Short mmCIF file of C-alpha atoms and ligand atoms in Angstrom, two decimals:
data_model
loop_
_atom_site.label_atom_id
_atom_site.label_comp_id
_atom_site.label_asym_id
_atom_site.label_seq_id
_atom_site.Cartn_x
_atom_site.Cartn_y
_atom_site.Cartn_z
CA UNK A 253 0.00 0.00 0.00
CA UNK A 254 1.26 3.45 -0.95
CA UNK A 255 2.37 5.96 1.64
CA UNK A 256 -0.70 8.05 2.51
CA UNK A 257 -0.98 11.71 1.66
CA UNK A 258 2.32 11.85 -0.16
CA UNK A 259 1.52 12.31 -3.85
CA UNK A 260 1.14 15.81 -5.33
CA UNK A 261 -1.43 14.66 -7.84
CA UNK A 262 -3.44 11.59 -8.82
CA UNK A 263 -3.96 10.45 -12.40
CA UNK A 264 -6.59 7.98 -13.49
CA UNK A 265 -6.69 6.34 -16.93
CA UNK A 266 -3.38 4.96 -18.15
CA UNK A 267 -3.85 4.76 -21.89
CA UNK A 268 -1.05 6.48 -23.84
CA UNK A 269 -2.19 10.06 -23.11
CA UNK A 270 -2.58 9.30 -19.40
CA UNK A 271 0.78 7.53 -19.15
CA UNK A 272 2.54 10.34 -20.95
CA UNK A 273 0.96 13.10 -18.85
CA UNK A 274 1.87 11.18 -15.67
CA UNK A 275 5.48 10.86 -16.87
CA UNK A 276 5.54 14.54 -17.81
CA UNK A 277 4.37 15.48 -14.29
CA UNK A 278 6.88 13.12 -12.69
CA UNK A 279 9.68 14.57 -14.85
CA UNK A 280 8.84 17.95 -13.33
CA UNK A 281 9.29 16.60 -9.83
CA UNK A 282 5.65 15.93 -8.96
CA UNK A 283 4.91 12.68 -7.22
CA UNK A 284 2.01 11.07 -9.09
CA UNK A 285 -0.40 8.48 -7.78
CA UNK A 286 -1.74 6.47 -10.74
CA UNK A 287 -4.68 4.13 -11.22
CA UNK A 288 -6.14 2.26 -14.16
CA UNK A 289 -9.32 0.16 -14.28
CA UNK A 290 -7.31 -2.78 -15.64
CA UNK A 291 -4.65 -3.04 -12.95
CA UNK A 292 -2.14 -4.96 -15.09
CA UNK A 293 -1.73 -1.74 -17.07
CA UNK A 294 -0.84 0.11 -13.85
CA UNK A 295 1.66 -2.56 -12.84
CA UNK A 296 3.35 -2.63 -16.27
CA UNK A 297 3.52 1.16 -16.29
CA UNK A 298 5.16 1.32 -12.86
CA UNK A 299 7.58 -1.47 -13.77
CA UNK A 300 8.58 0.27 -16.97
CA UNK A 301 9.24 3.62 -15.24
CA UNK A 302 11.07 2.95 -11.97
CA UNK A 303 13.22 6.08 -11.71
CA UNK A 304 11.30 9.24 -12.51
CA UNK A 305 12.38 12.45 -10.74
CA UNK A 306 9.06 12.91 -8.88
CA UNK A 307 8.12 9.27 -8.49
CA UNK A 308 5.08 7.23 -9.50
CA UNK A 309 2.83 5.42 -7.03
CA UNK A 310 0.77 2.60 -8.57
CA UNK A 311 -2.57 1.84 -6.92
CA UNK A 312 -4.82 -1.16 -7.43
CA UNK A 313 -8.01 0.30 -6.03
CA UNK A 314 -9.61 3.72 -5.85
CA UNK A 315 -9.47 4.13 -2.07
CA UNK A 316 -5.70 3.51 -2.02
CA UNK A 317 -5.41 5.82 -5.00
CA UNK A 318 -7.23 8.64 -3.21
CA UNK A 319 -5.47 8.01 0.12
CA UNK A 320 -2.09 8.40 -1.57
CA UNK A 321 -2.79 11.99 -2.69
CA UNK A 322 -2.27 15.10 -0.53
CA UNK A 323 -5.48 16.96 0.32
CA UNK A 324 -7.17 18.92 -1.11
CA UNK A 325 -6.60 16.36 -3.82
CA UNK A 326 -5.89 17.11 -7.42
CA UNK A 327 -7.14 14.19 -9.49
CA UNK A 328 -6.60 14.17 -13.23
CA UNK A 329 -8.86 11.97 -15.37
CA UNK A 330 -7.81 10.72 -18.79
CA UNK A 331 -10.57 8.29 -19.55
CA UNK A 332 -12.52 7.97 -22.77
CA UNK A 333 -14.73 11.03 -23.34
CA UNK A 334 -18.44 10.30 -22.83
CA UNK A 335 -20.22 8.17 -20.22
CA UNK A 336 -16.91 6.82 -18.81
CA UNK A 337 -16.15 10.28 -17.37
CA UNK A 338 -19.36 10.24 -15.30
CA UNK A 339 -18.83 6.62 -14.36
CA UNK A 340 -15.33 7.28 -13.06
CA UNK A 341 -16.38 10.54 -11.33
CA UNK A 342 -19.13 8.66 -9.48
CA UNK A 343 -16.76 5.84 -8.53
CA UNK A 344 -14.28 8.37 -7.14
CA UNK A 345 -17.01 10.10 -5.14
CA UNK A 346 -18.08 6.71 -3.82
CA UNK A 347 -14.46 5.93 -2.90
CA UNK A 348 -14.15 9.08 -0.78
CA UNK A 349 -13.44 12.09 -3.01
CA UNK A 350 -14.08 15.19 -0.88
CA UNK A 351 -15.79 18.50 -1.54
CA UNK A 352 -12.56 20.50 -1.64
CA UNK A 353 -10.88 17.99 -3.98
CA UNK A 354 -10.42 19.01 -7.60
CA UNK A 355 -11.37 16.50 -10.27
CA UNK A 356 -9.91 17.52 -13.63
CA UNK A 357 -11.25 16.01 -16.82
CA UNK A 358 -8.40 16.22 -19.35
CA UNK A 359 -10.20 14.23 -22.05
CA UNK A 360 -11.81 15.58 -25.19
CA UNK A 361 -15.18 16.14 -23.51
CA UNK A 362 -17.92 18.29 -24.95
CA UNK A 363 -17.91 21.63 -23.16
CA UNK A 364 -21.64 21.32 -22.46
CA UNK A 365 -20.94 18.10 -20.54
CA UNK A 366 -18.30 19.94 -18.52
CA UNK A 367 -20.79 22.68 -17.61
CA UNK A 368 -23.31 20.03 -16.62
CA UNK A 369 -20.77 18.02 -14.62
CA UNK A 370 -19.46 21.03 -12.72
CA UNK A 371 -23.02 21.69 -11.51
CA UNK A 372 -23.95 18.06 -10.98
CA UNK A 373 -20.92 17.26 -8.79
CA UNK A 374 -20.66 20.69 -7.09
CA UNK A 375 -21.61 19.39 -3.66
CA UNK A 376 -19.20 16.43 -3.92
CA UNK A 377 -16.03 17.89 -5.47
CA UNK A 378 -14.71 20.75 -7.59
CA UNK A 379 -15.14 19.46 -11.14
CA UNK A 380 -12.78 21.13 -13.61
CA UNK A 381 -12.25 20.71 -17.37
CA UNK A 382 -8.97 21.11 -19.17
CA UNK A 383 -8.35 20.88 -22.88
CA UNK A 384 -5.09 19.12 -23.74
CA UNK A 385 -3.66 19.32 -27.23
CA UNK A 386 -0.51 17.94 -28.75
CA UNK A 387 -1.21 14.25 -29.04
CA UNK A 388 0.97 11.66 -27.39
CA UNK A 389 4.25 13.52 -27.82
CA UNK A 390 2.70 16.74 -26.54
CA UNK A 391 1.37 14.98 -23.45
CA UNK A 392 4.81 13.52 -22.77
CA UNK A 393 7.02 16.57 -23.33
CA UNK A 394 4.71 19.58 -23.22
CA UNK A 395 1.13 19.96 -24.44
CA UNK A 396 -0.87 23.13 -24.92
CA UNK A 397 -3.29 23.31 -22.00
CA UNK A 398 -6.67 25.01 -21.93
CA UNK A 399 -7.97 24.87 -18.35
CA UNK A 400 -11.51 25.98 -17.46
CA UNK A 401 -13.46 25.90 -14.22
CA UNK A 402 -13.53 27.35 -10.74
CA UNK A 403 -10.94 30.14 -10.32
CA UNK A 404 -9.92 29.07 -6.80
CA UNK A 405 -9.36 25.51 -7.98
CA UNK A 406 -7.23 26.88 -10.81
CA UNK A 407 -4.85 28.55 -8.33
CA UNK A 408 -4.08 25.10 -6.92
CA UNK A 409 -3.64 23.48 -10.34
CA UNK A 410 -1.61 26.27 -11.90
CA UNK A 411 1.89 25.23 -10.72
CA UNK A 412 1.44 21.75 -12.23
CA UNK A 413 -0.12 23.04 -15.45
CA UNK A 414 2.60 25.67 -15.91
CA UNK A 415 5.31 23.09 -15.32
CA UNK A 416 4.06 20.40 -17.69
CA UNK A 417 2.89 22.65 -20.56
CA UNK A 418 4.90 23.25 -23.72
CA UNK A 419 7.22 26.23 -23.57
CA UNK A 420 7.86 28.91 -26.14
CA UNK A 421 10.71 31.39 -26.33
CA UNK A 422 9.71 34.61 -24.58
CA UNK A 423 11.18 36.79 -27.35
CA UNK A 424 10.22 35.00 -30.55
CA UNK A 425 7.23 32.93 -29.45
CA UNK A 426 8.83 29.87 -31.07
CA UNK A 427 8.34 26.47 -29.41
CA UNK A 428 11.26 25.17 -27.35
CA UNK A 429 11.32 21.49 -28.20
CA UNK A 430 14.31 20.09 -26.38
CA UNK A 431 12.74 17.91 -23.69
CA UNK A 432 13.85 14.30 -23.30
CA UNK A 433 12.74 11.74 -20.69
CA UNK A 434 13.82 12.95 -17.26
CA UNK A 435 15.04 16.27 -18.68
CA UNK A 436 12.16 18.68 -19.22
CA UNK A 437 12.50 22.11 -20.78
CA UNK A 438 13.45 24.78 -18.26
CA UNK A 439 12.61 28.42 -18.90
CA UNK A 440 10.41 29.88 -21.60
CA UNK A 441 6.75 30.84 -21.43
CA UNK A 442 4.23 28.10 -20.67
CA UNK A 443 1.51 27.27 -23.20
CA UNK A 444 -1.12 27.16 -20.49
CA UNK A 445 -3.47 29.89 -19.35
CA UNK A 446 -6.72 29.92 -17.46
CA UNK A 447 -9.48 30.23 -20.05
CA UNK A 448 -12.57 30.88 -17.93
CA UNK A 449 -15.39 29.40 -15.91
CA UNK A 450 -16.98 25.95 -16.25
CA UNK A 451 -16.76 24.63 -19.82
CA UNK A 452 -14.62 27.45 -21.29
CA UNK A 453 -11.46 25.33 -21.44
CA UNK A 454 -13.11 22.47 -23.26
CA UNK A 455 -14.89 24.95 -25.52
CA UNK A 456 -11.63 26.57 -26.59
CA UNK A 457 -10.12 23.11 -27.11
CA UNK A 458 -13.05 22.32 -29.41
CA UNK A 459 -12.38 25.51 -31.40
CA UNK A 460 -8.71 24.52 -31.59
CA UNK A 461 -9.78 21.24 -33.14
CA UNK A 462 -12.21 22.95 -35.53
CA UNK A 463 -9.34 25.12 -36.72
CA UNK A 464 -7.16 22.01 -36.96
CA UNK A 465 -9.72 20.48 -39.35
CA UNK A 466 -9.58 23.46 -41.71
CA UNK A 467 -5.80 23.82 -41.42
CA UNK A 468 -5.43 20.18 -42.51
CA UNK A 469 -8.01 20.51 -45.28
CA UNK A 470 -6.26 23.58 -46.71
CA UNK A 471 -2.95 21.76 -46.74
CA UNK A 472 -4.70 18.83 -48.42
CA UNK A 473 -6.10 21.09 -51.13
CA UNK A 474 -2.70 22.70 -51.76
CA UNK A 475 -1.17 19.24 -52.12
CA UNK A 476 -3.97 18.02 -54.37
CA UNK A 477 -3.92 21.02 -56.70
CA UNK A 478 -0.15 20.91 -57.12
CA UNK A 479 -0.16 17.17 -57.61
CA UNK A 480 -2.90 17.29 -60.22
CA UNK A 481 -1.81 20.38 -62.09
CA UNK A 482 1.95 19.85 -62.00
CA UNK A 483 1.89 16.03 -62.12
CA UNK A 484 4.82 15.78 -59.74
CA UNK A 485 5.88 13.10 -57.27
CA UNK A 486 5.15 13.20 -53.56
CA UNK A 487 8.86 13.70 -52.95
CA UNK A 488 8.90 16.86 -55.06
CA UNK A 489 5.86 18.09 -53.15
CA UNK A 490 7.68 17.34 -49.91
CA UNK A 491 10.41 19.76 -50.99
CA UNK A 492 7.83 22.45 -51.73
CA UNK A 493 6.19 22.05 -48.30
CA UNK A 494 9.64 21.98 -46.72
CA UNK A 495 10.40 25.38 -48.28
CA UNK A 496 7.03 26.76 -47.21
CA UNK A 497 7.84 25.74 -43.66
CA UNK A 498 10.62 28.32 -43.65
CA UNK A 499 8.26 31.25 -44.27
CA UNK A 500 4.86 32.57 -43.17
CA UNK A 501 3.37 29.07 -43.23
CA UNK A 502 5.96 27.72 -40.75
CA UNK A 503 3.92 25.32 -38.62
CA UNK A 504 3.81 21.83 -37.20
CA UNK A 505 1.24 20.67 -39.76
CA UNK A 506 3.29 21.90 -42.74
CA UNK A 507 6.41 20.34 -41.22
CA UNK A 508 4.79 16.91 -40.81
CA UNK A 509 3.28 17.19 -44.29
CA UNK A 510 6.80 17.63 -45.74
CA UNK A 511 7.89 14.58 -43.73
CA UNK A 512 4.90 12.46 -44.72
CA UNK A 513 5.25 13.22 -48.44
CA UNK A 514 8.81 11.93 -48.64
CA UNK A 515 8.05 8.71 -46.77
CA UNK A 516 8.51 5.64 -48.98
CA UNK A 517 5.97 2.84 -48.81
CA UNK A 518 7.30 -0.06 -46.71
CA UNK A 519 5.57 -2.52 -49.06
CA UNK A 520 6.72 -0.89 -52.31
CA UNK A 521 10.02 0.89 -51.61
CA UNK A 522 10.02 2.47 -55.07
CA UNK A 523 6.74 4.26 -54.24
CA UNK A 524 5.59 6.80 -51.67
CA UNK A 525 3.37 5.79 -48.77
CA UNK A 526 0.92 8.68 -49.25
CA UNK A 527 0.03 7.33 -52.71
CA UNK A 528 -1.00 4.02 -51.13
CA UNK A 529 -3.14 5.50 -48.35
CA UNK A 530 -6.89 5.32 -48.99
CA UNK A 531 -8.46 8.75 -49.50
CA UNK A 532 -11.33 8.27 -47.08
CA UNK A 533 -11.10 10.51 -44.00
CA UNK A 534 -12.37 9.64 -40.57
CA UNK A 535 -13.32 11.99 -37.77
CA UNK A 536 -14.01 11.94 -34.07
CA UNK A 537 -16.47 14.83 -33.96
CA UNK A 538 -14.79 17.98 -32.67
CA UNK A 539 -14.98 19.69 -36.09
CA UNK A 540 -18.63 18.74 -36.28
CA UNK A 541 -19.30 20.10 -32.77
CA UNK A 542 -17.59 23.38 -33.72
CA UNK A 543 -19.76 23.66 -36.82
CA UNK A 544 -22.96 22.79 -34.95
CA UNK A 545 -22.10 25.42 -32.36
CA UNK A 546 -21.42 27.97 -35.12
CA UNK A 547 -24.84 27.21 -36.62
CA UNK A 548 -26.45 27.52 -33.18
CA UNK A 549 -24.84 30.91 -32.61
CA UNK A 550 -25.33 32.08 -36.22
CA UNK A 551 -21.64 32.65 -36.90
CA UNK A 552 -20.37 32.06 -40.45
CA UNK A 553 -17.50 29.63 -39.88
CA UNK A 554 -18.16 28.30 -43.35
CA UNK A 555 -14.59 27.13 -43.98
CA UNK A 556 -14.47 25.09 -40.78
CA UNK A 557 -17.79 23.47 -41.72
CA UNK A 558 -16.48 22.96 -45.26
CA UNK A 559 -13.53 21.05 -43.84
CA UNK A 560 -15.92 18.73 -42.00
CA UNK A 561 -18.03 18.23 -45.14
CA UNK A 562 -14.88 17.61 -47.18
CA UNK A 563 -14.12 14.69 -44.87
CA UNK A 564 -17.72 13.48 -45.24
CA UNK A 565 -17.43 13.65 -49.04
CA UNK A 566 -14.11 11.83 -48.98
CA UNK A 567 -15.67 9.07 -46.89
CA UNK A 568 -18.15 8.32 -49.70
CA UNK A 569 -15.29 6.58 -51.49
CA UNK A 570 -17.22 3.88 -53.35
CA UNK A 571 -19.96 6.33 -54.35
CA UNK A 572 -17.31 8.72 -55.69
CA UNK A 573 -15.62 5.94 -57.60
CA UNK A 574 -18.93 5.06 -59.24
CA UNK A 575 -19.75 8.72 -59.95
CA UNK A 576 -16.31 9.29 -61.48
CA UNK A 577 -17.29 6.90 -64.28
CA UNK A 578 -20.43 8.91 -65.08
CA UNK A 579 -19.98 12.58 -64.29
CA UNK A 580 -17.90 14.72 -66.58
CA UNK A 581 -15.74 17.77 -65.98
CA UNK A 582 -13.25 19.80 -67.96
CA UNK A 583 -10.23 18.20 -69.61
CA UNK A 584 -7.47 20.47 -68.43
CA UNK A 585 -3.70 20.59 -68.81
CA UNK A 586 -1.79 23.24 -66.93
CA UNK A 587 0.78 24.80 -69.24
CA UNK A 588 1.48 27.99 -67.31
CA UNK A 589 4.55 28.88 -65.28
CA UNK A 590 5.16 26.09 -62.76
CA UNK A 591 6.93 28.26 -60.18
CA UNK A 592 4.22 30.85 -60.43
CA UNK A 593 1.61 28.18 -59.67
CA UNK A 594 3.55 27.03 -56.60
CA UNK A 595 3.70 30.63 -55.35
CA UNK A 596 0.00 31.11 -56.06
CA UNK A 597 -1.00 27.98 -54.15
CA UNK A 598 1.18 29.14 -51.26
CA UNK A 599 -0.64 32.46 -51.17
CA UNK A 600 -4.05 30.79 -51.49
CA UNK A 601 -3.19 28.59 -48.53
CA UNK A 602 -1.94 31.54 -46.49
CA UNK A 603 -4.93 33.81 -47.19
CA UNK A 604 -7.42 30.98 -46.61
CA UNK A 605 -5.70 30.18 -43.34
CA UNK A 606 -6.09 33.78 -42.18
CA UNK A 607 -9.82 33.59 -42.97
CA UNK A 608 -10.18 30.26 -41.17
CA UNK A 609 -8.60 31.64 -38.00
CA UNK A 610 -10.71 34.80 -38.32
CA UNK A 611 -13.77 32.52 -38.31
CA UNK A 612 -12.61 30.52 -35.27
CA UNK A 613 -11.94 33.67 -33.25
CA UNK A 614 -15.21 35.22 -34.41
CA UNK A 615 -17.02 32.16 -33.08
CA UNK A 616 -15.23 32.40 -29.72
CA UNK A 617 -16.26 36.05 -29.47
CA UNK A 618 -19.89 35.09 -29.95
CA UNK A 619 -19.53 32.24 -27.46
CA UNK A 620 -18.13 34.41 -24.70
CA UNK A 621 -21.21 36.62 -24.92
CA UNK A 622 -23.57 33.66 -25.15
CA UNK A 623 -22.10 31.60 -22.30
CA UNK A 624 -21.03 34.46 -20.02
CA UNK A 625 -17.25 33.98 -20.25
CA UNK A 626 -14.56 36.60 -20.47
CA UNK A 627 -12.09 35.24 -23.02
CA UNK A 628 -8.64 36.69 -23.51
CA UNK A 629 -7.95 36.14 -27.21
CA UNK A 630 -4.30 37.20 -27.06
CA UNK A 631 -3.77 34.64 -24.33
CA UNK A 632 -5.63 31.91 -26.25
CA UNK A 633 -3.53 32.55 -29.38
CA UNK A 634 -0.38 32.59 -27.26
CA UNK A 635 -0.99 29.17 -25.69
CA UNK A 636 -1.48 27.72 -29.17
CA UNK A 637 2.02 28.84 -30.19
CA UNK A 638 3.55 25.65 -28.83
CA UNK A 639 2.62 22.11 -27.88
CA UNK A 640 -0.60 21.79 -29.87
CA UNK A 641 -1.31 20.48 -33.36
CA UNK A 642 -2.00 23.92 -34.86
CA UNK A 643 1.19 25.47 -33.44
CA UNK A 644 2.65 27.89 -35.92
CA UNK A 645 4.67 31.04 -36.36
CA UNK A 646 1.39 32.59 -37.48
CA UNK A 647 -0.03 32.34 -33.93
CA UNK A 648 2.50 34.91 -32.73
CA UNK A 649 0.96 37.30 -35.26
CA UNK A 650 -2.52 36.57 -33.89
CA UNK A 651 -1.23 37.08 -30.35
CA UNK A 652 0.20 40.44 -31.49
CA UNK A 653 -3.08 41.41 -33.16
CA UNK A 654 -5.17 40.83 -30.02
CA UNK A 655 -2.49 42.43 -27.85
CA UNK A 656 -2.79 45.56 -30.02
CA UNK A 657 -6.58 45.49 -29.69
CA UNK A 658 -8.17 43.04 -27.27
CA UNK A 659 -11.68 43.76 -28.62
CA UNK A 660 -10.76 43.41 -32.31
CA UNK A 661 -14.03 42.64 -34.10
CA UNK A 662 -12.47 40.39 -36.71
CA UNK A 663 -8.89 39.28 -37.32
CA UNK A 664 -9.23 40.41 -40.95
CA UNK A 665 -9.45 44.01 -39.68
CA UNK A 666 -6.11 43.89 -37.86
CA UNK A 667 -3.59 46.04 -39.80
CA UNK A 668 -1.08 43.18 -40.21
CA UNK A 669 -3.58 40.63 -41.52
CA UNK A 670 -5.36 43.24 -43.61
CA UNK A 671 -2.09 43.96 -45.37
CA UNK A 672 -1.24 40.28 -45.78
CA UNK A 673 -4.48 39.62 -47.64
CA UNK A 674 -4.17 42.85 -49.58
CA UNK A 675 -0.74 41.74 -50.84
CA UNK A 676 -1.55 38.10 -51.53
CA UNK A 677 -5.14 37.96 -52.69
CA UNK A 678 -4.48 38.22 -56.44
CA UNK A 679 -2.79 34.82 -56.50
CA UNK A 680 -5.40 33.37 -54.12
CA UNK A 681 -8.12 34.41 -56.56
CA UNK A 682 -6.18 32.97 -59.49
CA UNK A 683 -5.90 29.59 -57.71
CA UNK A 684 -9.64 29.50 -56.97
CA UNK A 685 -10.36 30.34 -60.61
CA UNK A 686 -7.87 27.75 -61.80
CA UNK A 687 -9.36 25.05 -59.56
CA UNK A 688 -12.79 25.79 -61.03
CA UNK A 689 -11.46 25.75 -64.59
CA UNK A 690 -9.49 22.58 -64.07
CA UNK A 691 -12.32 20.83 -62.22
CA UNK A 692 -10.23 20.11 -59.13
CA UNK A 693 -12.25 20.25 -55.90
CA UNK A 694 -10.88 22.95 -53.59
CA UNK A 695 -13.84 23.65 -51.29
CA UNK A 696 -11.87 25.20 -48.42
CA UNK A 697 -9.93 27.64 -50.64
CA UNK A 698 -13.20 28.61 -52.28
CA UNK A 699 -15.25 28.97 -49.12
CA UNK A 700 -12.54 31.02 -47.43
CA UNK A 701 -12.54 33.40 -50.39
CA UNK A 702 -16.35 33.57 -50.31
CA UNK A 703 -16.12 34.42 -46.60
CA UNK A 704 -13.59 37.16 -47.31
CA UNK A 705 -15.60 38.66 -50.15
CA UNK A 706 -18.85 38.37 -48.21
CA UNK A 707 -17.39 39.90 -45.07
CA UNK A 708 -15.95 42.89 -46.94
CA UNK A 709 -19.24 43.55 -48.81
CA UNK A 710 -21.39 46.33 -47.42
CA UNK A 711 -24.09 45.06 -49.77
CA UNK A 712 -25.19 41.42 -50.15
CA UNK A 713 -28.19 39.92 -51.95
CA UNK A 714 -30.13 39.39 -48.72
CA UNK A 715 -32.48 42.23 -49.72
CA UNK A 716 -33.91 39.97 -52.40
CA UNK A 717 -33.98 37.05 -50.00
CA UNK A 718 -35.96 39.08 -47.46
CA UNK A 719 -38.40 40.09 -50.19
CA UNK A 720 -38.87 36.41 -51.09
CA UNK A 721 -39.49 35.53 -47.44
CA UNK A 722 -42.06 38.29 -47.18
CA UNK A 723 -43.65 37.25 -50.47
CA UNK A 724 -44.29 33.62 -49.58
CA UNK A 725 -44.45 33.77 -45.79
CA UNK A 726 -45.20 37.37 -44.71
CA UNK A 727 -41.94 37.26 -42.73
CA UNK A 728 -41.47 41.05 -43.17
CA UNK A 729 -38.41 43.05 -44.22
CA UNK A 730 -36.54 46.09 -42.91
CA UNK A 731 -35.89 49.07 -45.21
CA UNK A 732 -32.73 51.05 -45.84
CA UNK A 733 -34.65 54.32 -45.35
CA UNK A 734 -36.09 53.34 -41.96
CA UNK A 735 -34.41 52.76 -38.60
CA UNK A 736 -33.38 49.17 -37.79
CA UNK A 737 -36.20 47.32 -36.05
CA UNK A 738 -38.99 48.74 -38.16
CA UNK A 739 -40.41 45.73 -39.98
CA UNK A 740 -42.56 46.12 -43.07
CA UNK A 741 -44.82 43.81 -44.98
CA UNK A 742 -46.28 44.17 -48.42
CA UNK A 743 -49.31 42.23 -49.53
CA UNK A 744 -47.61 41.02 -52.71
CA UNK A 745 -50.92 39.89 -54.22
CA UNK A 746 -52.18 43.47 -53.90
CA UNK A 747 -48.98 45.49 -54.43
CA UNK A 748 -50.88 48.79 -54.82
CA UNK A 749 -51.85 48.74 -51.16
CA UNK A 750 -49.55 50.56 -48.73
CA UNK A 751 -46.97 48.59 -46.77
CA UNK A 752 -47.74 47.62 -43.20
CA UNK A 753 -45.09 48.87 -40.74
CA UNK A 754 -44.49 47.07 -37.49
CA UNK A 755 -42.01 48.58 -35.01
CA UNK A 756 -40.57 45.90 -32.70
P1 2AM B 202 -8.73 0.34 -19.35
O1 2AM B 202 -7.25 0.20 -19.58
O2 2AM B 202 -9.17 -0.45 -18.16
O3 2AM B 202 -9.56 0.06 -20.57
C1 2AM B 202 -8.76 5.18 -22.29
O4 2AM B 202 -9.75 4.35 -22.77
C2 2AM B 202 -8.55 4.96 -20.79
O5 2AM B 202 -9.80 5.13 -20.12
C3 2AM B 202 -8.02 3.58 -20.41
O6 2AM B 202 -7.07 3.77 -19.40
C4 2AM B 202 -9.26 2.86 -19.90
O7 2AM B 202 -9.00 1.87 -18.95
C5 2AM B 202 -10.01 4.02 -19.28
N1 2AM B 202 -11.45 3.78 -19.19
C6 2AM B 202 -12.34 3.76 -20.21
N2 2AM B 202 -13.58 3.53 -19.76
C7 2AM B 202 -13.47 3.41 -18.41
C8 2AM B 202 -14.42 3.19 -17.37
N3 2AM B 202 -15.72 3.06 -17.64
N4 2AM B 202 -13.96 3.11 -16.11
C9 2AM B 202 -12.63 3.27 -15.84
N5 2AM B 202 -11.70 3.49 -16.77
C10 2AM B 202 -12.11 3.56 -18.04
#
């Protein structure tokens, strides 16, 4: 039996993410009590990691597990998102979790569940939700952390979160990625900041994932256009992405894309692995949740939704194969300047990416008003600079934008991003036109451009739409020569009669 009241923190759920977070904590000198439902996993984990700086304490049952942790306890859960979180929370309460104890759900839970759980368990413990991004490697050597919940509870968690989070250079904002087992990064700025009350942390993690969907889709479209129009090998494309990674597009996702594209297929060493991977995307739901939330709040995150739909369309593989034998498109051969096309696709990717992030931040702005949070957008952008999947040089620019103006209405209106699009949009437009002419699907490039053009239009065709709604459903319209809120209706079957005006 473990020494009572000696561990700094308890961690439950020893799948890869849980194991790696426990090792990360132990590397930073925290003593970690660990428990897993299947106790062989706990035993193997302890046996495999005998000499961590902080020390690991393996427990076979929940009461030993709780007894091992100093009070008020900090218990971190990394169990499968969904009903398992409630099941484990209830088991812990049953086993003696106390009201002052903090139970942190670090899984990919829906933020609405976190709000519900905080209320439901409020008289039994302090339930807290923290987004964790960075996959297995991030969890092990420094993830980006998005904690949300009770502010007093946060004060107790903060030293651990700050220690284990990814670090970026204070001057440049670039990730410091030098950690090895037993030797964590020292110094730098932690990619962890308190996001807000109840479900705010999990909400912001969901937005991170929504942005990740569109980031990946945009990279996919750049790859696909270049491959189809230039007819080049994956290895050549790897070199292009490698070069892009040295400029404005410098990011983890571009870096791994360059790596992936040059990987040979283990089964056919003369070929590239990417060409043997089936083009049918799967998803776990965070992009869908982001899009559903955007629809609920009426925020046009059309590119994020487009990225989700692009995965849905890709998943209809057999239907697409059948359709490809029936449906025609243009026969197109690109005979323009090849370097110019590469530059144009780069700019299309960059401008679309700016729009995608503008949409994600626009949605968070609406959410803070809707759910009563006070979000610090500079801080959110800054904790995404390192550790997480969307980490990028670009996020320093977003941090700078919201530092200049914390209430910026839309990222597109920030002077830096405004100028970037101003300078690069000609090639972006040419790529969208070329994709249409060549018959190559590029939905994210196109929807991002439609967002940009729609957002910068003082006039849109919704006047006609409102007239149609009034025509068939008497839904009323507002007029440009009347104050907002004055609703009018015309009896379209008797257009000579005066309009009815209704002031709301
Ligand atoms: P297991 O090893 O016993 O399956 C990810 O699935 C992690 O969550 C694993 O550590 C898994 O434990 C744990 N987990 C999933 N569902 C659980 C449940 N209902 N109760 C306890 N642990 C659970």
